[in-house]
Coordinates of C-alpha atoms in Angstrom, one line a residue:
M1281 CA 33.4 42.1 19.0
N1282 CA 30.2 44.5 17.8
L1283 CA 29.4 43.4 14.0
S1284 CA 28.1 46.8 13.8
R1285 CA 30.7 48.7 15.7
L1286 CA 33.0 46.7 13.3
R1287 CA 30.9 48.0 10.6
T1288 CA 30.7 51.7 11.6
F1289 CA 34.9 51.9 11.5
V1290 CA 35.2 50.6 8.5
S1291 CA 32.9 52.8 7.5
V1292 CA 35.0 55.7 8.7
A1293 CA 38.4 53.7 8.0
E1294 CA 37.7 54.0 4.4
L1295 CA 36.5 57.5 3.5
R1296 CA 38.3 59.0 6.8
H1297 CA 35.4 61.4 7.6
F1298 CA 32.7 60.5 10.9
A1299 CA 29.9 62.6 8.9
R1300 CA 30.1 60.7 5.3
A1301 CA 30.3 57.7 7.2
A1302 CA 27.7 58.3 8.4
G1303 CA 25.5 58.1 6.0
V1304 CA 26.4 54.7 4.8
C1305 CA 25.7 53.0 8.3
N1306 CA 22.1 55.5 7.8
L1307 CA 23.0 56.3 11.5
S1308 CA 23.5 60.0 12.9
Q1309 CA 27.2 61.0 13.4
P1310 CA 26.9 61.6 17.0
A1311 CA 25.9 58.1 16.7
V1312 CA 29.0 57.3 14.9
S1313 CA 31.5 58.8 17.0
H1314 CA 29.7 57.0 20.0
Q1315 CA 29.8 52.9 18.5
I1316 CA 34.2 54.2 17.3
A1317 CA 34.7 54.9 21.3
A1318 CA 33.0 51.9 22.8
L1319 CA 34.7 49.9 19.9
E1320 CA 37.8 51.6 21.1
Q1321 CA 37.2 50.5 24.4
E1322 CA 36.9 47.0 24.0
V1323 CA 40.2 46.4 22.0
G1324 CA 42.0 48.8 24.4
A1325 CA 43.3 50.9 21.8
R1326 CA 42.8 54.7 20.2
L1327 CA 42.2 53.4 16.1
F1328 CA 41.9 56.9 14.8
N1329 CA 44.4 60.6 14.9
R1330 CA 42.0 63.5 14.5
A1331 CA 43.3 67.0 13.5
G1332 CA 40.3 69.1 12.9
R1333 CA 38.0 67.1 10.4
R1334 CA 40.8 65.0 9.0
V1335 CA 40.8 61.2 10.2
S1336 CA 43.0 58.9 9.7
L1337 CA 44.3 54.9 10.8
T1338 CA 46.6 54.2 13.6
V1339 CA 48.4 51.9 13.7
A1340 CA 46.2 49.7 16.0
G1341 CA 43.4 51.0 13.6
E1342 CA 44.8 49.4 10.5
V1343 CA 45.6 46.0 12.6
L1344 CA 42.0 46.5 12.9
L1345 CA 41.2 46.9 9.2
E1346 CA 43.4 43.8 8.0
E1347 CA 41.1 41.8 11.1
A1348 CA 37.9 43.8 10.9
R1349 CA 37.1 43.2 6.4
R1350 CA 37.8 39.6 6.7
I1351 CA 35.6 38.7 9.5
L1352 CA 33.2 40.9 8.0
A1353 CA 33.7 39.3 4.1
V1354 CA 33.0 35.1 6.2
I1355 CA 30.2 36.6 8.1
D1356 CA 29.1 38.2 4.6
R1357 CA 29.7 34.7 2.8
A1358 CA 27.9 32.6 5.5
R1359 CA 25.0 34.5 5.1
E1360 CA 25.0 34.3 0.9
R1361 CA 25.6 30.9 1.8
M1362 CA 22.5 30.3 4.7
H1363 CA 20.7 32.3 1.4
E1364 CA 22.0 29.7 -0.7
V1365 CA 20.9 26.2 1.7
T1366 CA 17.7 28.0 2.7
S1367 CA 16.3 28.5 -1.3
G1368 CA 17.5 25.3 -2.1
A1369 CA 20.5 26.0 -4.3
V1370 CA 22.9 23.9 -2.3
G1371 CA 23.1 21.5 0.2
R1372 CA 24.6 19.1 1.2
I1373 CA 23.7 14.9 2.5
R1374 CA 25.3 12.3 4.2
I1375 CA 23.6 8.9 3.7
G1376 CA 25.4 4.7 4.7
A1377 CA 23.9 2.1 4.0
T1378 CA 24.6 -2.1 5.3
A1379 CA 25.6 -4.1 2.3
T1380 CA 23.1 -5.6 1.1
P1381 CA 21.1 -1.8 -0.4
G1382 CA 24.3 -0.1 -0.6
L1383 CA 26.0 -2.2 -3.3
Y1384 CA 22.9 -3.4 -4.7
L1385 CA 20.1 -0.6 -4.2
L1386 CA 21.0 2.6 -4.3
P1387 CA 23.7 3.1 -6.8
D1388 CA 20.7 3.7 -9.4
L1389 CA 18.7 5.5 -7.2
L1390 CA 21.5 7.8 -5.8
A1391 CA 22.9 8.5 -9.8
R1392 CA 19.2 9.7 -10.6
Y1393 CA 20.1 11.7 -7.4
R1394 CA 23.2 13.1 -8.6
A1395 CA 21.1 14.3 -12.1
K1396 CA 19.0 15.7 -10.8
H1397 CA 20.8 17.8 -7.9
R1398 CA 24.0 18.8 -9.4
T1399 CA 24.5 21.2 -6.9
F1400 CA 23.7 19.3 -3.9
D1401 CA 26.9 17.7 -1.9
L1402 CA 26.8 13.6 -1.7
E1403 CA 27.8 11.8 0.7
F1404 CA 27.6 8.0 0.7
Q1405 CA 29.0 5.5 2.8
I1406 CA 28.5 1.2 3.3
G1407 CA 29.2 -0.3 7.1
A1408 CA 27.9 -2.4 9.6
A1409 CA 24.2 -2.0 10.6
D1410 CA 25.3 -0.9 14.2
E1411 CA 28.0 0.8 13.1
I1412 CA 25.3 2.9 10.2
A1413 CA 22.5 3.3 13.1
E1414 CA 25.2 4.4 15.6
R1415 CA 26.2 7.6 13.2
V1416 CA 22.7 8.4 12.3
A1417 CA 22.0 8.9 16.1
R1418 CA 25.1 10.7 16.3
N1419 CA 24.6 13.3 13.3
D1420 CA 27.9 12.1 11.6
L1421 CA 25.3 11.2 8.4
D1422 CA 21.8 12.4 7.6
M1423 CA 19.6 8.9 7.1
A1424 CA 20.5 5.3 5.9
V1425 CA 19.1 2.8 4.1
I1426 CA 19.5 -0.6 6.8
A1427 CA 18.2 -4.3 5.7
G1428 CA 16.0 -5.5 9.5
L1429 CA 15.6 -2.3 11.9
P1430 CA 18.2 -0.3 14.2
P1431 CA 19.4 -1.4 17.5
T1432 CA 17.9 1.4 18.9
A1433 CA 14.2 3.0 19.3
E1434 CA 16.0 6.2 19.3
L1435 CA 16.0 6.9 15.4
R1436 CA 13.0 6.4 13.6
A1437 CA 12.5 3.5 10.8
R1438 CA 10.6 3.9 7.7
P1439 CA 10.0 0.5 5.4
L1440 CA 11.2 0.6 1.8
C1441 CA 11.1 -3.5 0.3
R1442 CA 11.3 -7.1 1.3
D1443 CA 13.7 -8.5 0.8
P1444 CA 13.6 -12.4 1.1
L1445 CA 16.4 -14.0 1.2
V1446 CA 17.3 -17.7 -0.8
A1447 CA 19.0 -20.5 -0.7
V1448 CA 22.3 -20.7 -3.5
G1449 CA 24.6 -23.3 -5.0
T1450 CA 26.2 -24.1 -7.8
A1451 CA 24.3 -24.4 -11.2
V1452 CA 26.2 -27.9 -11.2
D1453 CA 26.0 -28.6 -7.9
P1454 CA 23.8 -31.5 -7.6
T1455 CA 21.7 -30.1 -4.4
A1456 CA 21.2 -27.3 -5.7
V1457 CA 19.0 -28.8 -9.5
K1458 CA 16.9 -32.5 -6.9
G1459 CA 14.0 -31.9 -4.8
P1460 CA 13.7 -29.8 -1.3
I1461 CA 16.9 -31.3 1.4
G1462 CA 15.4 -31.9 4.3
R1463 CA 17.2 -30.8 7.6
L1464 CA 20.0 -33.8 8.3
D1465 CA 20.9 -33.2 4.5
V1466 CA 21.9 -29.1 5.2
A1467 CA 23.9 -29.7 8.4
R1468 CA 26.3 -32.7 6.0
Q1469 CA 26.4 -29.0 4.1
C1470 CA 29.6 -26.2 3.7
W1471 CA 27.5 -22.9 4.9
I1472 CA 29.4 -19.9 3.2
L1473 CA 28.7 -17.3 6.0
R1474 CA 28.8 -13.3 6.2
E1475 CA 30.6 -11.2 9.3
P1476 CA 28.6 -11.7 11.9
A1477 CA 28.8 -7.7 12.0
S1478 CA 26.3 -8.6 8.9
A1479 CA 22.0 -8.2 9.5
T1480 CA 21.5 -11.2 6.9
R1481 CA 24.4 -13.7 8.9
R1482 CA 21.8 -12.8 12.4
A1483 CA 19.4 -13.5 9.5
V1484 CA 20.9 -17.0 9.0
D1485 CA 22.2 -17.8 12.3
A1486 CA 18.5 -17.4 13.8
W1487 CA 17.0 -19.7 10.7
L1488 CA 19.5 -22.3 11.8
H1489 CA 19.1 -21.7 15.1
R1490 CA 15.1 -22.2 14.6
H1491 CA 15.6 -25.3 12.6
R1492 CA 18.3 -26.9 14.5
I1493 CA 19.9 -27.1 12.4
V1494 CA 24.7 -27.5 13.5
P1495 CA 26.6 -26.9 10.0
A1496 CA 29.0 -29.2 9.6
R1497 CA 31.3 -27.0 8.0
T1498 CA 31.7 -23.1 8.2
M1499 CA 33.3 -20.7 6.1
T1500 CA 32.8 -16.3 6.9
F1501 CA 33.5 -14.1 4.2
D1502 CA 33.3 -10.0 4.4
G1503 CA 30.3 -8.7 2.1
P1504 CA 28.1 -10.2 0.1
D1505 CA 29.9 -10.1 -3.3
A1506 CA 32.9 -12.6 -1.1
V1507 CA 30.0 -15.5 -0.2
K1508 CA 29.0 -15.5 -4.0
R1509 CA 32.8 -16.0 -5.9
A1510 CA 32.8 -18.8 -3.2
V1511 CA 30.2 -20.6 -3.1
M1512 CA 30.3 -20.4 -7.3
A1513 CA 33.5 -21.3 -7.0
G1514 CA 32.5 -24.8 -4.6
L1515 CA 33.1 -24.4 -1.4
G1516 CA 29.8 -24.8 -0.5
I1517 CA 26.4 -23.3 0.0
S1518 CA 24.7 -20.0 1.1
M1519 CA 21.4 -18.3 2.6
V1520 CA 21.6 -14.8 0.7
S1521 CA 19.6 -11.2 0.3
K1522 CA 17.9 -12.1 -3.4
L1523 CA 19.1 -8.7 -4.1
T1524 CA 22.2 -9.9 -4.9
V1525 CA 21.8 -13.0 -6.7
A1526 CA 19.5 -11.8 -9.2
D1527 CA 22.1 -11.6 -11.8
E1528 CA 24.3 -14.9 -11.4
L1529 CA 20.7 -16.4 -11.2
K1530 CA 19.5 -15.1 -14.2
A1531 CA 23.0 -15.7 -16.1
R1532 CA 22.8 -19.4 -14.5
H1533 CA 26.1 -19.4 -13.3
L1534 CA 24.1 -19.7 -9.3
A1535 CA 21.1 -22.1 -9.1
C1536 CA 18.7 -22.0 -6.2
V1537 CA 18.9 -24.0 -2.9
K1538 CA 15.5 -25.7 -1.9
L1539 CA 15.6 -25.9 1.4
R1540 CA 11.8 -27.5 3.5
G1541 CA 10.2 -24.1 4.5
P1542 CA 9.9 -20.8 4.9
L1543 CA 13.5 -18.8 3.5
P1544 CA 13.1 -15.2 6.1
T1545 CA 12.6 -11.8 4.5
R1546 CA 13.4 -8.4 5.9
D1547 CA 12.3 -5.5 5.2
L1548 CA 14.8 -2.2 4.1
H1549 CA 14.2 0.6 5.8
L1550 CA 15.5 4.0 5.4
I1551 CA 16.5 5.3 9.1
D1552 CA 16.3 8.5 10.7
H1553 CA 16.7 11.1 13.5
P1554 CA 12.7 12.2 14.4
Q1555 CA 13.9 15.9 15.5
K1556 CA 16.4 16.0 13.2
H1557 CA 15.2 18.6 10.7
H1558 CA 15.7 18.2 6.9
G1559 CA 16.9 20.1 4.1
A1560 CA 16.6 21.0 1.1
A1561 CA 18.9 17.9 -0.1
C1562 CA 17.7 15.3 2.0
S1563 CA 13.8 16.0 1.4
A1564 CA 14.6 15.2 -2.2
M1565 CA 16.1 12.0 -1.2
I1566 CA 13.4 11.5 0.9
A1567 CA 11.3 12.5 -1.8
L1568 CA 12.4 10.5 -5.2
L1569 CA 12.7 7.4 -1.5
G1570 CA 8.9 7.9 -1.4
A1571 CA 8.2 8.0 -5.4
T1572 CA 10.8 4.5 -6.2
F1573 CA 9.4 3.1 -2.4
P1574 CA 6.1 3.8 -2.4
R1575 CA 5.5 1.7 1.2
I1576 CA 8.0 4.8 2.5
S1577 CA 4.8 6.5 3.1
E1578 CA 3.7 3.1 5.3
P1579 CA 2.7 3.2 9.3
A1580 CA 4.1 2.0 11.1
A1581 CA 2.0 0.2 13.2
R1582 CA -0.4 -1.3 10.4
R1583 CA 3.5 -2.9 9.4
K1584 CA 3.0 -6.7 8.3
P1585 CA 4.7 -9.3 9.4
S1586 CA 7.5 -10.6 7.7
N1587 CA 8.0 -14.5 6.7
A1588 CA 11.0 -14.4 8.9
T1589 CA 7.9 -13.1 11.7
G1590 CA 5.5 -15.9 10.5
A1591 CA 8.3 -18.7 10.0
A1592 CA 9.5 -18.0 13.7
R1593 CA 5.9 -17.8 15.1
S1594 CA 4.4 -21.4 13.3
S1595 CA 7.9 -23.6 14.6
R1596 CA 7.2 -21.9 17.7
E1597 CA 3.9 -23.2 17.6
E1598 CA 4.8 -27.3 15.7
R1599 CA 7.0 -27.3 19.1

């Protein structure tokens, strides 16, 4: 249904006069009559009763007037909203993260974003790396921060910061206070592991495989907090992101376990779709991330290999 005809119809219906409606719509009277005739033909009913210069609505005209006002109000509101969005007055961002950056890196940054951009809608979700990357690819999320690289080349990845892994045990565990322990001693430990879908779990599994270590016992917990609690309870040792245990190490609730050889280090990345147009809200988030993490502007071709990559290369050379 033609919106111009609807607006002309509403003007005639409210003013009950074709000539006056023509002035309001900045049209000639014949043009108004033509639009009304075309609209009547489109809806299949007469909309006005005409008796000389007097104009009144038919039953069909009264029904259409009610609906036309609703339609035009929605259109006007949509235009207002689009103006607000394009001018940066309002906006929406849907950001996701894997557990480590989502729980330990982003909350403070999101609080700063919220304080600076109160009119923007902010949605935040935490999930497994594969799930989060898939949601970004489907445009269910605008962007995300994940540990490591996304599982698909469809997405663009920009580095934020390094995320070294550390081995931890309880502060009273002798394993945590003596010198570096060898492969056999490491294998005798009960290892507290993250859930299989975790990027941290994949990094730990790769490290154990690379060093030909098969733990005698393992226990699996969902999320970094559950792993920390299990280690602090004395159930075993673990290898986790240093971000997740910084406070516990400082408070001496946990202690570093010294293992032989370098431990993995991965990058935390901002991922998004390279073809996506970012509005004001998303652009503001990217600007804040750029100010917080200068590495975000580092070209992909110039990224330095992580310690994990270097360790893998050294291990292959040793074999």
